[in-house]
Short mmCIF file of C-alpha atoms in Angstrom, two decimals:
data_model
loop_
_atom_site.label_atom_id
_atom_site.label_comp_id
_atom_site.label_asym_id
_atom_site.label_seq_id
_atom_site.Cartn_x
_atom_site.Cartn_y
_atom_site.Cartn_z
CA UNK Z 1 50.80 162.54 65.93
CA UNK Z 2 48.64 161.76 68.97
CA UNK Z 3 48.03 158.08 69.82
CA UNK Z 4 45.31 156.79 72.11
CA UNK Z 5 44.54 153.31 73.43
CA UNK Z 6 40.90 152.20 73.39
CA UNK Z 7 39.69 149.25 75.45
CA UNK Z 8 35.88 149.49 75.19
CA UNK Z 9 34.22 147.62 72.30
CA UNK Z 10 31.93 150.53 71.44
CA UNK Z 11 34.96 152.11 69.74
CA UNK Z 12 34.15 150.24 66.52
CA UNK Z 13 30.78 151.97 66.19
CA UNK Z 14 32.15 155.32 67.31
CA UNK Z 15 34.90 155.26 64.71
CA UNK Z 16 33.07 153.46 61.90
CA UNK Z 17 32.66 156.33 59.45
CA UNK Z 18 36.15 157.76 60.03
CA UNK Z 19 37.69 154.28 60.04
CA UNK Z 20 36.11 153.23 56.76
CA UNK Z 21 37.05 156.52 55.11
CA UNK Z 22 40.65 155.91 56.17
CA UNK Z 23 40.45 152.28 54.99
CA UNK Z 24 39.55 153.48 51.49
CA UNK Z 25 42.98 155.18 51.31
CA UNK Z 26 44.97 152.68 53.37
CA UNK Z 27 47.98 150.59 52.37
CA UNK Z 28 45.75 147.51 52.74
CA UNK Z 29 42.19 147.83 51.46
CA UNK Z 30 41.00 144.26 51.99
CA UNK Z 31 37.49 144.05 53.49
CA UNK Z 32 38.76 142.25 56.60
CA UNK Z 33 40.06 145.62 57.80
CA UNK Z 34 36.77 147.53 57.57
CA UNK Z 35 35.22 148.61 60.85
CA UNK Z 36 32.04 146.51 60.59
CA UNK Z 37 34.00 143.32 59.84
CA UNK Z 38 36.40 143.95 62.71
CA UNK Z 39 33.53 144.68 65.10
CA UNK Z 40 31.83 141.41 64.18
CA UNK Z 41 35.06 139.49 64.61
CA UNK Z 42 35.70 141.03 68.02
CA UNK Z 43 32.16 140.32 69.25
CA UNK Z 44 32.79 136.58 68.88
CA UNK Z 45 36.60 136.58 69.21
CA UNK Z 46 37.06 134.93 65.83
CA UNK Z 47 34.47 132.23 66.50
CA UNK Z 48 36.01 131.37 69.85
CA UNK Z 49 39.62 131.28 68.67
CA UNK Z 50 40.64 133.78 71.37
CA UNK Z 51 38.27 133.41 74.35
CA UNK Z 52 40.72 135.22 76.66
CA UNK Z 53 41.50 138.45 74.86
CA UNK Z 54 41.82 142.08 75.89
CA UNK Z 55 41.02 144.84 73.41
CA UNK Z 56 43.89 147.24 72.73
CA UNK Z 57 42.85 149.30 69.73
CA UNK Z 58 45.15 152.25 69.06
CA UNK Z 59 44.21 155.30 67.04
CA UNK Z 60 46.47 158.02 65.69
CA UNK Z 61 45.36 161.55 64.86
CA UNK Z 62 47.05 164.52 63.26
CA UNK Z 63 45.28 167.83 63.79
CA UNK Z 64 42.25 165.90 65.00
CA UNK Z 65 42.02 163.79 61.83
CA UNK Z 66 42.17 160.00 62.08
CA UNK Z 67 45.27 158.86 60.19
CA UNK Z 68 45.97 155.43 61.67
CA UNK Z 69 44.33 152.49 63.43
CA UNK Z 70 46.22 149.59 64.95
CA UNK Z 71 43.40 147.10 65.67
CA UNK Z 72 45.11 145.02 68.34
CA UNK Z 73 44.22 142.68 71.15
CA UNK Z 74 46.31 141.14 73.92
CA UNK Z 75 46.30 137.38 74.46
CA UNK Z 76 48.57 134.40 74.94
CA UNK Z 77 49.79 133.44 71.48
CA UNK Z 78 50.41 129.97 70.09
CA UNK Z 79 53.93 129.99 71.53
CA UNK Z 80 52.51 130.61 75.00
CA UNK Z 81 53.79 134.19 75.14
CA UNK Z 82 51.85 137.29 76.08
CA UNK Z 83 51.42 138.98 72.72
CA UNK Z 84 49.61 141.73 70.88
CA UNK Z 85 47.88 140.42 67.76
CA UNK Z 86 45.83 141.96 64.99
CA UNK Z 87 42.06 141.76 65.32
CA UNK Z 88 41.05 139.08 62.83
CA UNK Z 89 43.90 136.72 63.70
CA UNK Z 90 44.42 133.95 62.75
CA UNK Z 91 42.13 131.44 61.13
CA UNK Z 92 39.23 133.30 59.55
CA UNK Z 93 40.64 136.58 58.22
CA UNK Z 94 42.89 136.03 55.24
CA UNK Z 95 44.48 139.48 54.86
CA UNK Z 96 45.33 141.68 57.86
CA UNK Z 97 47.36 144.82 58.44
CA UNK Z 98 47.43 148.20 60.13
CA UNK Z 99 44.86 150.68 58.82
CA UNK Z 100 46.95 153.65 57.69
CA UNK Z 101 47.65 155.58 54.51
CA UNK Z 102 51.03 155.55 52.82
CA UNK Z 103 51.81 159.17 53.76
CA UNK Z 104 51.65 158.42 57.50
CA UNK Z 105 52.83 154.81 57.50
CA UNK Z 106 56.41 155.20 58.73
CA UNK Z 107 55.52 157.83 61.30
CA UNK Z 108 52.63 155.71 62.56
CA UNK Z 109 54.74 152.55 62.89
CA UNK Z 110 57.42 154.41 64.85
CA UNK Z 111 54.83 156.10 67.08
CA UNK Z 112 53.02 152.80 67.63
CA UNK Z 113 56.13 151.10 68.97
CA UNK Z 114 56.76 154.08 71.23
CA UNK Z 115 53.16 154.03 72.51
CA UNK Z 116 53.29 150.31 73.22
CA UNK Z 117 56.41 150.87 75.31
CA UNK Z 118 54.53 153.11 77.75
CA UNK Z 119 53.54 151.73 81.18
CA UNK Z 120 49.78 152.00 80.53
CA UNK Z 121 49.97 149.66 77.52
CA UNK Z 122 49.05 146.01 78.06
CA UNK Z 123 51.93 143.74 79.06
CA UNK Z 124 53.42 141.93 76.06
CA UNK Z 125 56.49 140.00 75.00
CA UNK Z 126 55.88 140.05 71.26
CA UNK Z 127 53.93 141.83 68.59
CA UNK Z 128 52.64 138.87 66.59
CA UNK Z 129 51.06 139.99 63.33
CA UNK Z 130 49.63 137.24 61.14
CA UNK Z 131 48.38 137.34 57.54
CA UNK Z 132 50.22 140.43 56.31
CA UNK Z 133 50.36 140.37 52.49
CA UNK Z 134 53.91 140.01 51.21
CA UNK Z 135 53.44 143.12 49.04
CA UNK Z 136 52.18 145.29 51.94
CA UNK Z 137 54.27 148.40 52.64
CA UNK Z 138 53.75 147.70 56.35
CA UNK Z 139 56.32 144.90 56.32
CA UNK Z 140 59.29 147.16 55.67
CA UNK Z 141 57.87 150.10 57.66
CA UNK Z 142 57.65 147.95 60.80
CA UNK Z 143 61.11 146.59 60.02
CA UNK Z 144 62.52 150.11 59.92
CA UNK Z 145 60.70 151.14 63.10
CA UNK Z 146 61.99 148.07 64.96
CA UNK Z 147 65.55 148.59 63.70
CA UNK Z 148 65.51 152.18 64.95
CA UNK Z 149 64.71 150.90 68.45
CA UNK Z 150 67.11 147.94 68.21
CA UNK Z 151 64.27 145.48 68.69
CA UNK Z 152 64.28 141.94 67.37
CA UNK Z 153 62.09 141.64 64.29
CA UNK Z 154 61.45 138.55 62.17
CA UNK Z 155 59.08 137.28 59.53
CA UNK Z 156 58.00 133.93 58.14
CA UNK Z 157 55.94 132.90 55.17
CA UNK Z 158 52.58 131.34 55.98
CA UNK Z 159 50.35 130.17 53.11
CA UNK Z 160 50.01 130.80 49.40
CA UNK Z 161 47.07 132.95 48.33
CA UNK Z 162 46.21 132.06 44.71
CA UNK Z 163 44.39 134.65 42.64
CA UNK Z 164 43.41 135.03 38.98
CA UNK Z 165 43.88 138.33 37.17
CA UNK Z 166 40.87 138.45 34.88
CA UNK Z 167 40.84 139.51 31.22
CA UNK Z 168 37.90 141.16 29.49
CA UNK Z 169 36.21 138.01 28.20
CA UNK Z 170 35.64 134.38 29.14
CA UNK Z 171 37.23 132.79 26.08
CA UNK Z 172 40.43 134.79 26.55
CA UNK Z 173 40.61 133.61 30.15
CA UNK Z 174 40.19 129.97 29.12
CA UNK Z 175 42.69 130.23 26.25
CA UNK Z 176 45.45 132.10 28.07
CA UNK Z 177 45.22 131.30 31.76
CA UNK Z 178 44.08 127.68 31.98
CA UNK Z 179 45.98 124.61 30.76
CA UNK Z 180 44.45 122.80 27.78
CA UNK Z 181 43.38 119.78 29.85
CA UNK Z 182 41.69 121.92 32.49
CA UNK Z 183 40.11 124.14 29.83
CA UNK Z 184 38.47 121.10 28.30
CA UNK Z 185 37.33 119.87 31.72
CA UNK Z 186 35.75 123.21 32.64
CA UNK Z 187 33.89 123.41 29.34
CA UNK Z 188 32.75 119.79 29.55
CA UNK Z 189 31.42 120.17 33.09
CA UNK Z 190 29.57 123.37 32.26
CA UNK Z 191 27.99 121.77 29.17
CA UNK Z 192 26.91 118.74 31.19
CA UNK Z 193 25.33 120.93 33.86
CA UNK Z 194 23.50 123.02 31.27
CA UNK Z 195 22.35 120.20 29.01
CA UNK Z 196 21.78 117.25 31.32
CA UNK Z 197 18.56 115.64 32.45
CA UNK Z 198 18.67 117.39 35.81
CA UNK Z 199 17.64 121.04 35.80
CA UNK Z 200 20.31 123.39 37.12
CA UNK Z 201 20.29 127.09 37.88
CA UNK Z 202 22.48 129.41 39.87
CA UNK Z 203 21.71 132.66 41.62
CA UNK Z 204 23.28 135.39 43.72
CA UNK Z 205 21.43 136.24 46.92
CA UNK Z 206 19.88 139.69 46.54
CA UNK Z 207 17.36 142.00 48.19
CA UNK Z 208 14.51 139.76 47.03
CA UNK Z 209 15.79 136.96 49.28
CA UNK Z 210 15.68 136.45 53.04
CA UNK Z 211 19.37 137.08 53.68
CA UNK Z 212 19.78 135.28 56.98
CA UNK Z 213 17.76 132.29 55.77
CA UNK Z 214 20.14 132.01 52.82
CA UNK Z 215 23.16 132.35 55.13
CA UNK Z 216 21.74 129.64 57.37
CA UNK Z 217 21.28 127.38 54.35
CA UNK Z 218 24.91 127.96 53.43
CA UNK Z 219 26.14 127.17 56.96
CA UNK Z 220 24.07 123.99 57.04
CA UNK Z 221 25.47 122.93 53.67
CA UNK Z 222 29.00 123.56 54.94
CA UNK Z 223 28.26 121.23 57.85
CA UNK Z 224 27.60 118.36 55.43
CA UNK Z 225 31.38 118.07 55.05
CA UNK Z 226 32.87 116.38 58.15
CA UNK Z 227 35.88 118.68 58.63
CA UNK Z 228 33.71 121.77 58.22
CA UNK Z 229 31.13 120.31 60.60
CA UNK Z 230 33.87 120.13 63.25
CA UNK Z 231 34.90 123.71 62.45
CA UNK Z 232 31.33 124.99 62.81
CA UNK Z 233 31.04 125.04 66.60
CA UNK Z 234 28.08 127.01 67.98
CA UNK Z 235 30.24 130.12 68.50
CA UNK Z 236 31.74 129.78 65.02
CA UNK Z 237 28.24 129.65 63.56
CA UNK Z 238 27.48 132.90 65.38
CA UNK Z 239 30.71 134.34 64.02
CA UNK Z 240 29.72 133.37 60.49
CA UNK Z 241 26.33 135.03 60.87
CA UNK Z 242 28.00 138.18 62.22
CA UNK Z 243 30.40 138.20 59.27
CA UNK Z 244 27.49 137.90 56.84
CA UNK Z 245 25.62 140.76 58.50
CA UNK Z 246 28.74 142.94 58.50
CA UNK Z 247 29.45 142.26 54.83
CA UNK Z 248 25.82 142.93 53.94
CA UNK Z 249 25.92 146.18 55.90
CA UNK Z 250 29.08 147.20 54.07
CA UNK Z 251 27.59 146.29 50.70
CA UNK Z 252 30.13 143.60 49.78
CA UNK Z 253 28.47 140.28 50.64
CA UNK Z 254 28.36 137.98 47.61
CA UNK Z 255 26.55 134.72 48.36
CA UNK Z 256 25.85 132.40 45.43
CA UNK Z 257 24.19 129.01 45.11
CA UNK Z 258 23.86 126.36 42.42
CA UNK Z 259 20.62 124.39 42.48
CA UNK Z 260 19.99 120.98 40.95
CA UNK Z 261 16.34 120.07 40.47
CA UNK Z 262 15.41 122.81 42.91
CA UNK Z 263 17.81 121.73 45.68
CA UNK Z 264 20.88 123.68 46.72
CA UNK Z 265 23.90 121.66 45.61
CA UNK Z 266 26.82 124.09 46.04
CA UNK Z 267 27.46 127.54 47.44
CA UNK Z 268 30.18 130.16 47.59
CA UNK Z 269 30.37 132.86 50.25
CA UNK Z 270 32.53 135.74 48.99
CA UNK Z 271 33.28 139.42 49.43
CA UNK Z 272 32.78 141.62 46.36
CA UNK Z 273 34.98 144.60 47.11
CA UNK Z 274 37.13 147.00 45.15
CA UNK Z 275 36.78 145.22 41.83
CA UNK Z 276 37.94 141.96 43.36
CA UNK Z 277 35.94 138.88 44.39
CA UNK Z 278 37.38 137.43 47.60
CA UNK Z 279 36.24 133.78 47.75
CA UNK Z 280 35.85 133.22 51.49
CA UNK Z 281 34.24 129.82 51.87
CA UNK Z 282 32.48 127.08 49.96
CA UNK Z 283 29.84 124.45 50.61
CA UNK Z 284 29.05 121.28 48.66
CA UNK Z 285 26.29 118.70 48.98
CA UNK Z 286 28.07 115.43 48.16
CA UNK Z 287 24.87 113.93 46.74
CA UNK Z 288 25.56 115.99 43.63
CA UNK Z 289 29.26 115.25 43.25
CA UNK Z 290 28.70 113.44 39.94
CA UNK Z 291 27.80 116.79 38.40
CA UNK Z 292 31.01 118.47 39.70
CA UNK Z 293 28.82 121.18 41.20
CA UNK Z 294 31.72 123.00 42.87
CA UNK Z 295 33.56 123.40 39.56
CA UNK Z 296 30.36 124.38 37.77
CA UNK Z 297 29.53 127.13 40.24
CA UNK Z 298 33.13 128.37 40.13
CA UNK Z 299 32.82 128.59 36.36
CA UNK Z 300 29.63 130.62 36.64
CA UNK Z 301 31.23 132.95 39.21
CA UNK Z 302 34.23 133.53 36.98
CA UNK Z 303 31.94 134.30 34.05
CA UNK Z 304 29.96 136.72 36.23
CA UNK Z 305 33.14 138.47 37.39
CA UNK Z 306 34.39 138.95 33.85
CA UNK Z 307 31.01 140.15 32.58
CA UNK Z 308 30.70 142.60 35.47
CA UNK Z 309 34.14 144.14 35.23
CA UNK Z 310 35.83 142.51 38.19
CA UNK Z 311 39.58 142.43 37.72
CA UNK Z 312 40.71 139.73 40.16
CA UNK Z 313 39.23 136.45 41.38
CA UNK Z 314 40.97 135.86 44.72
CA UNK Z 315 40.87 132.34 46.16
CA UNK Z 316 42.73 133.62 49.23
CA UNK Z 317 44.58 131.32 51.62
CA UNK Z 318 45.25 127.70 50.84
CA UNK Z 319 47.10 125.50 48.38
CA UNK Z 320 44.17 123.37 47.24
CA UNK Z 321 44.82 121.93 43.80
CA UNK Z 322 41.67 123.26 42.12
CA UNK Z 323 42.75 126.87 42.71
CA UNK Z 324 45.76 126.37 40.48
CA UNK Z 325 43.86 124.26 37.95
CA UNK Z 326 41.60 127.27 37.40
CA UNK Z 327 44.66 129.43 36.77
CA UNK Z 328 45.42 130.86 40.19
CA UNK Z 329 48.84 132.47 40.68
CA UNK Z 330 50.03 132.37 44.27
CA UNK Z 331 50.80 135.42 46.35
CA UNK Z 332 51.98 135.05 49.95
CA UNK Z 333 51.05 136.17 53.42
CA UNK Z 334 53.54 136.70 56.22
CA UNK Z 335 53.76 136.48 59.98
CA UNK Z 336 55.70 139.40 61.48
CA UNK Z 337 57.08 139.29 65.04
CA UNK Z 338 58.68 142.13 66.98
CA UNK Z 339 60.04 142.08 70.53
CA UNK Z 340 61.88 144.32 72.98
CA UNK Z 341 63.11 141.42 75.09
CA UNK Z 342 63.31 138.28 72.94
CA UNK Z 343 66.04 137.45 70.46
CA UNK Z 344 65.43 136.77 66.76
CA UNK Z 345 66.27 133.11 67.40
CA UNK Z 346 63.60 132.94 70.11
CA UNK Z 347 61.03 134.51 67.80
CA UNK Z 348 61.95 132.30 64.85
CA UNK Z 349 61.85 133.11 61.16
CA UNK Z 350 64.01 135.30 58.98
CA UNK Z 351 65.04 138.91 59.67
CA UNK Z 352 62.18 141.30 58.93
CA UNK Z 353 62.88 143.33 55.82
CA UNK Z 354 63.50 147.07 56.01
CA UNK Z 355 63.24 147.42 52.22
CA UNK Z 356 60.69 145.34 50.32
CA UNK Z 357 61.58 144.91 46.67
CA UNK Z 358 58.16 143.40 45.93
CA UNK Z 359 56.25 146.16 47.69
CA UNK Z 360 53.11 147.57 46.07
CA UNK Z 361 51.76 151.06 46.60
CA UNK Z 362 48.85 149.40 48.39
CA UNK Z 363 47.28 145.95 48.71
CA UNK Z 364 45.62 144.64 46.68
CA UNK Z 365 47.54 146.55 44.05
#
């Protein structure tokens, strides 16, 4: 297995076809790990989250074929240490990982640690990998690779990631996966939206629309909420636009709006990938709160997913109450830390597993 470090940002475009073909067979197939998403994230450093960052993308080949990508960058982490982090860290990419198939995972993890020990690798005190799904095979593979080198390796649980496994029809979902009280609330709010005095309609942005105008409308609606207005700095707005373009290029952008009397009242920005709808962000115009427009649009999106054969409705990170009221069941994401020089106590967390009893063949499994 031959490993190479890449430091020039044109590597994303050079590798795009090979990278995305590998991603389709990888242990983590979330859209955040596709080449176009990663390139957009790197161009704006996560919306300014990492203004001082050095690219350190590592590829692995066997017989000339790309079999692994470690999309890394070097920066000072939140603990003030020089670290290598995954591109996409931390705040705006819900599921991260190495890009590697199961057959090469252990070999790649071992070779990666060896390559990062060489003198031409960037200086680092810790590998600091955020947002690894708890079911990812990478957790235990990195644990085994670290144990073989006698490195400190720890993990900690970050946030819940509620998701709904969808049945084949709407009524079955309501009857079996939502509590009676919430079931009645969802039905009541949908009836009110459909039969009230104000005209409502919802739509998914398609080729007949001006994509970037619709994205801009969504960003502006997000900014109506004070905490999201603070989040949407100029560079974060550019990041959001880049994410939308990347998702559109990859064919997985799913942008939906609910209108009330011809005005946009709510929106959901999601990724439609691999039979799963990843709900990335939401926007609400508070003028329409009396109609519960956020709940109504969620109801329509769930109906659309069921009717169109999607198997999972993934709310992703966050413990907001509504996610569970709609029937979300929480998964977890982890932070993994490895170090040659620091102790487990200095890293913090629990010992990193070397065998993962909850491991799936791939995520999302």
